[in-house]
Amino acid sequence: MISKKQVKRIKALSTKKQRRLSQEFLVQGEKNVVELLNSELNIVDLFATDTFSTKHSHLLTGVNVTNIDAEQLSQVSTITTNQDALAIVEQPRFSMPCQLNGLVLALDDVNDPGNLGTIIRLADWYGVSDILLSERTADVYNPKTISATMGAFTRVKTHRVDLVHFLSKVTQPIFGAFLNGESVHSCKFNTNAIIVMGNESHGISNEIEALISQKVTIPSFGASESLNVAMATGIILDNARRTLSFNH
């Protein structure tokens, strides 16, 4: 059974302040928790239904598991569809590599947690292992972000940096997504490159724009003014990977 103290702790981790103080976060739902159990991240506590524990017993060796019924789980979860498991996890500390190789994403004030989570999932799909986050980009450990990653948070490393300062020091080309620029269909991406995606409403800031080597755009064939930033990220990554495949 789950105690009142544990319920309070779980509820507190829905807030950014408590996540920062405790350096912990929540992982919820069968898919994300199974991915977590297959990773090297440190699980502090796992709350799981008997059905989940029986189905995934081979993954639970050494894990501190508290049995909980589906009704209790739905009451403490931040996602309404969770009837399987919830974990409290230590936030990983990723060291910044001396040299960022391959394709790297940089997010300039992407505010929506769902968009951030989807971008992390896309990065995982397209083999991008590092994402640079501006200081005002959404919290990686927001429950909505983690949920949207569908487990990719266990594989993709995120680095919160002063993005202007960082990009001013790099040697690889910096591509940026704009409404005006070279068509992403014809753009030749470099093997080692940084791709910058901007804020949902305002795009890439003027300070970052000044550091962009190549502006790229997704050509429109209809009447919509813009694309969702996560959708645009997927299209640009797909074209970047296609370009690199053709060049090899």
mmCIF file of N, CA, C and O in Angstrom, residues 16 19 105-124 130-150 152-153 156-160 197-198 200 228-231 233:
data_model
loop_
_atom_site.group_PDB
_atom_site.id
_atom_site.type_symbol
_atom_site.label_atom_id
_atom_site.label_comp_id
_atom_site.label_asym_id
_atom_site.label_seq_id
_atom_site.Cartn_x
_atom_site.Cartn_y
_atom_site.Cartn_z
ATOM 1 N N LYS A 16 7.877 22.160 -10.726
ATOM 2 C CA LYS A 16 9.269 22.387 -11.143
ATOM 3 C C LYS A 16 10.164 22.675 -9.943
ATOM 4 O O LYS A 16 11.312 22.223 -9.880
ATOM 5 N N ARG A 19 11.074 19.446 -8.183
ATOM 6 C CA ARG A 19 11.995 18.650 -9.017
ATOM 7 C C ARG A 19 13.409 19.216 -8.936
ATOM 8 O O ARG A 19 14.388 18.461 -8.904
ATOM 9 N N LEU A 105 20.786 18.833 -32.098
ATOM 10 C CA LEU A 105 19.673 19.780 -32.071
ATOM 11 C C LEU A 105 19.918 20.845 -31.012
ATOM 12 O O LEU A 105 20.485 20.558 -29.952
ATOM 13 N N ALA A 106 19.502 22.071 -31.313
ATOM 14 C CA ALA A 106 19.532 23.148 -30.323
ATOM 15 C C ALA A 106 18.155 23.801 -30.307
ATOM 16 O O ALA A 106 17.621 24.152 -31.366
ATOM 17 N N LEU A 107 17.570 23.943 -29.135
ATOM 18 C CA LEU A 107 16.218 24.488 -29.006
ATOM 19 C C LEU A 107 16.276 25.866 -28.351
ATOM 20 O O LEU A 107 16.730 26.007 -27.219
ATOM 21 N N ASP A 108 15.824 26.858 -29.105
ATOM 22 C CA ASP A 108 15.861 28.243 -28.663
ATOM 23 C C ASP A 108 14.494 28.628 -28.088
ATOM 24 O O ASP A 108 13.598 29.058 -28.799
ATOM 25 N N ASP A 109 14.344 28.426 -26.779
ATOM 26 C CA ASP A 109 13.130 28.804 -26.040
ATOM 27 C C ASP A 109 11.872 28.095 -26.527
ATOM 28 O O ASP A 109 10.819 28.713 -26.710
ATOM 29 N N VAL A 110 11.967 26.781 -26.737
ATOM 30 C CA VAL A 110 10.768 25.980 -27.006
ATOM 31 C C VAL A 110 10.026 25.827 -25.681
ATOM 32 O O VAL A 110 10.532 25.215 -24.747
ATOM 33 N N ASN A 111 8.827 26.382 -25.606
ATOM 34 C CA ASN A 111 8.147 26.531 -24.310
ATOM 35 C C ASN A 111 7.238 25.384 -23.918
ATOM 36 O O ASN A 111 6.989 25.150 -22.742
ATOM 37 N N ASP A 112 6.687 24.681 -24.885
ATOM 38 C CA ASP A 112 5.665 23.676 -24.580
ATOM 39 C C ASP A 112 6.294 22.338 -24.207
ATOM 40 O O ASP A 112 7.077 21.774 -24.994
ATOM 41 N N PRO A 113 5.985 21.788 -23.021
ATOM 42 C CA PRO A 113 6.573 20.515 -22.604
ATOM 43 C C PRO A 113 6.271 19.370 -23.575
ATOM 44 O O PRO A 113 7.114 18.500 -23.803
ATOM 45 N N GLY A 114 5.050 19.351 -24.125
ATOM 46 C CA GLY A 114 4.699 18.307 -25.079
ATOM 47 C C GLY A 114 5.539 18.376 -26.334
ATOM 48 O O GLY A 114 5.994 17.354 -26.861
ATOM 49 N N ASN A 115 5.770 19.591 -26.830
ATOM 50 C CA ASN A 115 6.646 19.762 -27.997
ATOM 51 C C ASN A 115 8.056 19.289 -27.687
ATOM 52 O O ASN A 115 8.684 18.604 -28.502
ATOM 53 N N LEU A 116 8.565 19.658 -26.520
ATOM 54 C CA LEU A 116 9.918 19.240 -26.135
ATOM 55 C C LEU A 116 10.008 17.719 -26.077
ATOM 56 O O LEU A 116 10.960 17.125 -26.601
ATOM 57 N N GLY A 117 9.025 17.078 -25.458
ATOM 58 C CA GLY A 117 9.049 15.618 -25.363
ATOM 59 C C GLY A 117 9.000 14.955 -26.722
ATOM 60 O O GLY A 117 9.711 13.974 -26.990
ATOM 61 N N THR A 118 8.174 15.485 -27.627
ATOM 62 C CA THR A 118 8.085 14.928 -28.973
ATOM 63 C C THR A 118 9.394 15.120 -29.727
ATOM 64 O O THR A 118 9.839 14.229 -30.465
ATOM 65 N N ILE A 119 10.048 16.261 -29.543
ATOM 66 C CA ILE A 119 11.341 16.504 -30.194
ATOM 67 C C ILE A 119 12.389 15.531 -29.677
ATOM 68 O O ILE A 119 13.218 15.015 -30.447
ATOM 69 N N ILE A 120 12.380 15.242 -28.377
ATOM 70 C CA ILE A 120 13.321 14.251 -27.828
ATOM 71 C C ILE A 120 13.061 12.884 -28.459
ATOM 72 O O ILE A 120 13.994 12.149 -28.814
ATOM 73 N N ARG A 121 11.800 12.536 -28.623
ATOM 74 C CA ARG A 121 11.440 11.266 -29.273
ATOM 75 C C ARG A 121 11.916 11.243 -30.720
ATOM 76 O O ARG A 121 12.446 10.230 -31.201
ATOM 77 N N LEU A 122 11.741 12.342 -31.436
ATOM 78 C CA LEU A 122 12.210 12.441 -32.821
ATOM 79 C C LEU A 122 13.731 12.330 -32.891
ATOM 80 O O LEU A 122 14.281 11.685 -33.789
ATOM 81 N N ALA A 123 14.409 12.979 -31.958
ATOM 82 C CA ALA A 123 15.873 12.896 -31.930
ATOM 83 C C ALA A 123 16.327 11.448 -31.788
ATOM 84 O O ALA A 123 17.254 11.000 -32.477
ATOM 85 N N ASP A 124 15.674 10.722 -30.919
ATOM 86 C CA ASP A 124 16.001 9.313 -30.725
ATOM 87 C C ASP A 124 15.779 8.520 -32.016
ATOM 88 O O ASP A 124 16.604 7.690 -32.408
ATOM 89 N N ASP A 130 22.387 14.175 -28.720
ATOM 90 C CA ASP A 130 22.530 15.341 -27.844
ATOM 91 C C ASP A 130 21.609 16.468 -28.295
ATOM 92 O O ASP A 130 21.526 16.775 -29.490
ATOM 93 N N ILE A 131 20.934 17.090 -27.325
ATOM 94 C CA ILE A 131 20.093 18.259 -27.583
ATOM 95 C C ILE A 131 20.536 19.377 -26.642
ATOM 96 O O ILE A 131 20.634 19.187 -25.430
ATOM 97 N N LEU A 132 20.799 20.555 -27.212
ATOM 98 C CA LEU A 132 21.122 21.741 -26.430
ATOM 99 C C LEU A 132 19.830 22.506 -26.138
ATOM 100 O O LEU A 132 19.043 22.762 -27.051
ATOM 101 N N LEU A 133 19.635 22.859 -24.893
ATOM 102 C CA LEU A 133 18.427 23.584 -24.484
ATOM 103 C C LEU A 133 18.797 24.974 -24.002
ATOM 104 O O LEU A 133 19.671 25.121 -23.140
ATOM 105 N N SER A 134 18.134 25.988 -24.544
ATOM 106 C CA SER A 134 18.332 27.336 -24.007
ATOM 107 C C SER A 134 17.789 27.373 -22.578
ATOM 108 O O SER A 134 17.015 26.519 -22.155
ATOM 109 N N GLU A 135 18.190 28.391 -21.859
ATOM 110 C CA GLU A 135 17.819 28.469 -20.447
ATOM 111 C C GLU A 135 16.311 28.615 -20.244
ATOM 112 O O GLU A 135 15.780 28.275 -19.192
ATOM 113 N N ARG A 136 15.596 29.120 -21.249
ATOM 114 C CA ARG A 136 14.151 29.312 -21.118
ATOM 115 C C ARG A 136 13.335 28.244 -21.854
ATOM 116 O O ARG A 136 12.097 28.354 -21.937
ATOM 117 N N THR A 137 14.001 27.233 -22.347
ATOM 118 C CA THR A 137 13.269 26.104 -22.924
ATOM 119 C C THR A 137 12.586 25.327 -21.798
ATOM 120 O O THR A 137 13.064 25.307 -20.662
ATOM 121 N N ALA A 138 11.481 24.673 -22.105
ATOM 122 C CA ALA A 138 10.694 23.931 -21.106
ATOM 123 C C ALA A 138 11.544 22.925 -20.328
ATOM 124 O O ALA A 138 12.602 22.487 -20.795
ATOM 125 N N ASP A 139 11.064 22.565 -19.161
ATOM 126 C CA ASP A 139 11.750 21.620 -18.282
ATOM 127 C C ASP A 139 11.678 20.205 -18.852
ATOM 128 O O ASP A 139 10.595 19.675 -19.102
ATOM 129 N N VAL A 140 12.838 19.608 -19.053
ATOM 130 C CA VAL A 140 12.905 18.232 -19.555
ATOM 131 C C VAL A 140 12.145 17.275 -18.650
ATOM 132 O O VAL A 140 11.552 16.292 -19.112
ATOM 133 N N TYR A 141 12.138 17.550 -17.336
ATOM 134 C CA TYR A 141 11.570 16.608 -16.373
ATOM 135 C C TYR A 141 10.127 16.914 -16.004
ATOM 136 O O TYR A 141 9.581 16.305 -15.085
ATOM 137 N N ASN A 142 9.509 17.847 -16.713
ATOM 138 C CA ASN A 142 8.068 18.035 -16.587
ATOM 139 C C ASN A 142 7.387 16.715 -16.957
ATOM 140 O O ASN A 142 7.763 16.091 -17.950
ATOM 141 N N PRO A 143 6.398 16.248 -16.173
ATOM 142 C CA PRO A 143 5.745 14.973 -16.498
ATOM 143 C C PRO A 143 5.197 14.899 -17.926
ATOM 144 O O PRO A 143 5.229 13.840 -18.557
ATOM 145 N N LYS A 144 4.717 16.041 -18.453
ATOM 146 C CA LYS A 144 4.216 16.044 -19.827
ATOM 147 C C LYS A 144 5.337 15.811 -20.830
ATOM 148 O O LYS A 144 5.142 15.139 -21.849
ATOM 149 N N THR A 145 6.508 16.365 -20.549
ATOM 150 C CA THR A 145 7.662 16.143 -21.423
ATOM 151 C C THR A 145 8.062 14.682 -21.420
ATOM 152 O O THR A 145 8.210 14.055 -22.474
ATOM 153 N N ILE A 146 8.245 14.118 -20.228
ATOM 154 C CA ILE A 146 8.675 12.726 -20.104
ATOM 155 C C ILE A 146 7.676 11.796 -20.773
ATOM 156 O O ILE A 146 8.046 10.870 -21.502
ATOM 157 N N SER A 147 6.384 12.048 -20.565
ATOM 158 C CA SER A 147 5.354 11.213 -21.179
ATOM 159 C C SER A 147 5.447 11.247 -22.698
ATOM 160 O O SER A 147 5.349 10.214 -23.363
ATOM 161 N N ALA A 148 5.666 12.436 -23.264
ATOM 162 C CA ALA A 148 5.704 12.582 -24.723
ATOM 163 C C ALA A 148 6.932 11.956 -25.349
ATOM 164 O O ALA A 148 6.929 11.651 -26.549
ATOM 165 N N THR A 149 7.992 11.726 -24.580
ATOM 166 C CA THR A 149 9.200 11.118 -25.153
ATOM 167 C C THR A 149 9.014 9.637 -25.476
ATOM 168 O O THR A 149 9.784 9.074 -26.262
ATOM 169 N N MET A 150 8.030 9.003 -24.871
ATOM 170 C CA MET A 150 7.801 7.560 -25.069
ATOM 171 C C MET A 150 9.070 6.739 -24.842
ATOM 172 O O MET A 150 9.401 5.842 -25.597
ATOM 173 N N ALA A 152 12.232 7.819 -24.900
ATOM 174 C CA ALA A 152 13.464 8.341 -25.502
ATOM 175 C C ALA A 152 14.301 9.125 -24.500
ATOM 176 O O ALA A 152 15.503 9.314 -24.710
ATOM 177 N N PHE A 153 13.698 9.578 -23.394
ATOM 178 C CA PHE A 153 14.455 10.313 -22.375
ATOM 179 C C PHE A 153 15.572 9.454 -21.788
ATOM 180 O O PHE A 153 16.516 9.990 -21.199
ATOM 181 N N VAL A 156 18.469 9.911 -25.051
ATOM 182 C CA VAL A 156 18.901 11.205 -25.585
ATOM 183 C C VAL A 156 19.391 12.090 -24.441
ATOM 184 O O VAL A 156 18.701 12.258 -23.435
ATOM 185 N N LYS A 157 20.582 12.660 -24.592
ATOM 186 C CA LYS A 157 21.158 13.530 -23.565
ATOM 187 C C LYS A 157 20.761 14.971 -23.838
ATOM 188 O O LYS A 157 20.862 15.454 -24.962
ATOM 189 N N THR A 158 20.298 15.652 -22.806
ATOM 190 C CA THR A 158 19.932 17.061 -22.927
ATOM 191 C C THR A 158 20.888 17.905 -22.088
ATOM 192 O O THR A 158 21.260 17.517 -20.983
ATOM 193 N N HIS A 159 21.264 19.048 -22.634
ATOM 194 C CA HIS A 159 22.231 19.929 -21.971
ATOM 195 C C HIS A 159 21.661 21.342 -21.934
ATOM 196 O O HIS A 159 21.445 21.949 -22.986
ATOM 197 N N ARG A 160 21.394 21.869 -20.740
ATOM 198 C CA ARG A 160 20.878 23.235 -20.629
ATOM 199 C C ARG A 160 22.063 24.193 -20.593
ATOM 200 O O ARG A 160 22.931 24.087 -19.712
ATOM 201 N N MET A 197 16.126 25.016 -33.695
ATOM 202 C CA MET A 197 14.681 25.195 -33.825
ATOM 203 C C MET A 197 14.250 26.267 -32.825
ATOM 204 O O MET A 197 14.726 26.298 -31.686
ATOM 205 N N GLY A 198 13.339 27.139 -33.256
ATOM 206 C CA GLY A 198 12.997 28.298 -32.443
ATOM 207 C C GLY A 198 11.710 28.170 -31.648
ATOM 208 O O GLY A 198 11.007 27.159 -31.695
ATOM 209 N N GLU A 200 7.899 28.591 -30.343
ATOM 210 C CA GLU A 200 6.646 28.305 -31.046
ATOM 211 C C GLU A 200 6.004 29.548 -31.658
ATOM 212 O O GLU A 200 5.419 29.479 -32.739
ATOM 213 N N ASN A 228 3.793 23.310 -36.511
ATOM 214 C CA ASN A 228 4.176 23.020 -35.133
ATOM 215 C C ASN A 228 5.677 22.738 -35.092
ATOM 216 O O ASN A 228 6.227 22.084 -35.977
ATOM 217 N N VAL A 229 6.360 23.229 -34.058
ATOM 218 C CA VAL A 229 7.817 23.125 -34.007
ATOM 219 C C VAL A 229 8.296 21.671 -33.975
ATOM 220 O O VAL A 229 9.325 21.328 -34.572
ATOM 221 N N ALA A 230 7.559 20.796 -33.312
ATOM 222 C CA ALA A 230 7.961 19.387 -33.276
ATOM 223 C C ALA A 230 7.810 18.749 -34.661
ATOM 224 O O ALA A 230 8.677 17.991 -35.113
ATOM 225 N N MET A 231 6.710 19.066 -35.347
ATOM 226 C CA MET A 231 6.500 18.555 -36.695
ATOM 227 C C MET A 231 7.597 19.053 -37.636
ATOM 228 O O MET A 231 8.161 18.295 -38.434
ATOM 229 N N THR A 233 10.594 19.961 -36.802
ATOM 230 C CA THR A 233 11.849 19.291 -36.440
ATOM 231 C C THR A 233 11.959 17.935 -37.125
ATOM 232 O O THR A 233 13.016 17.575 -37.652
#
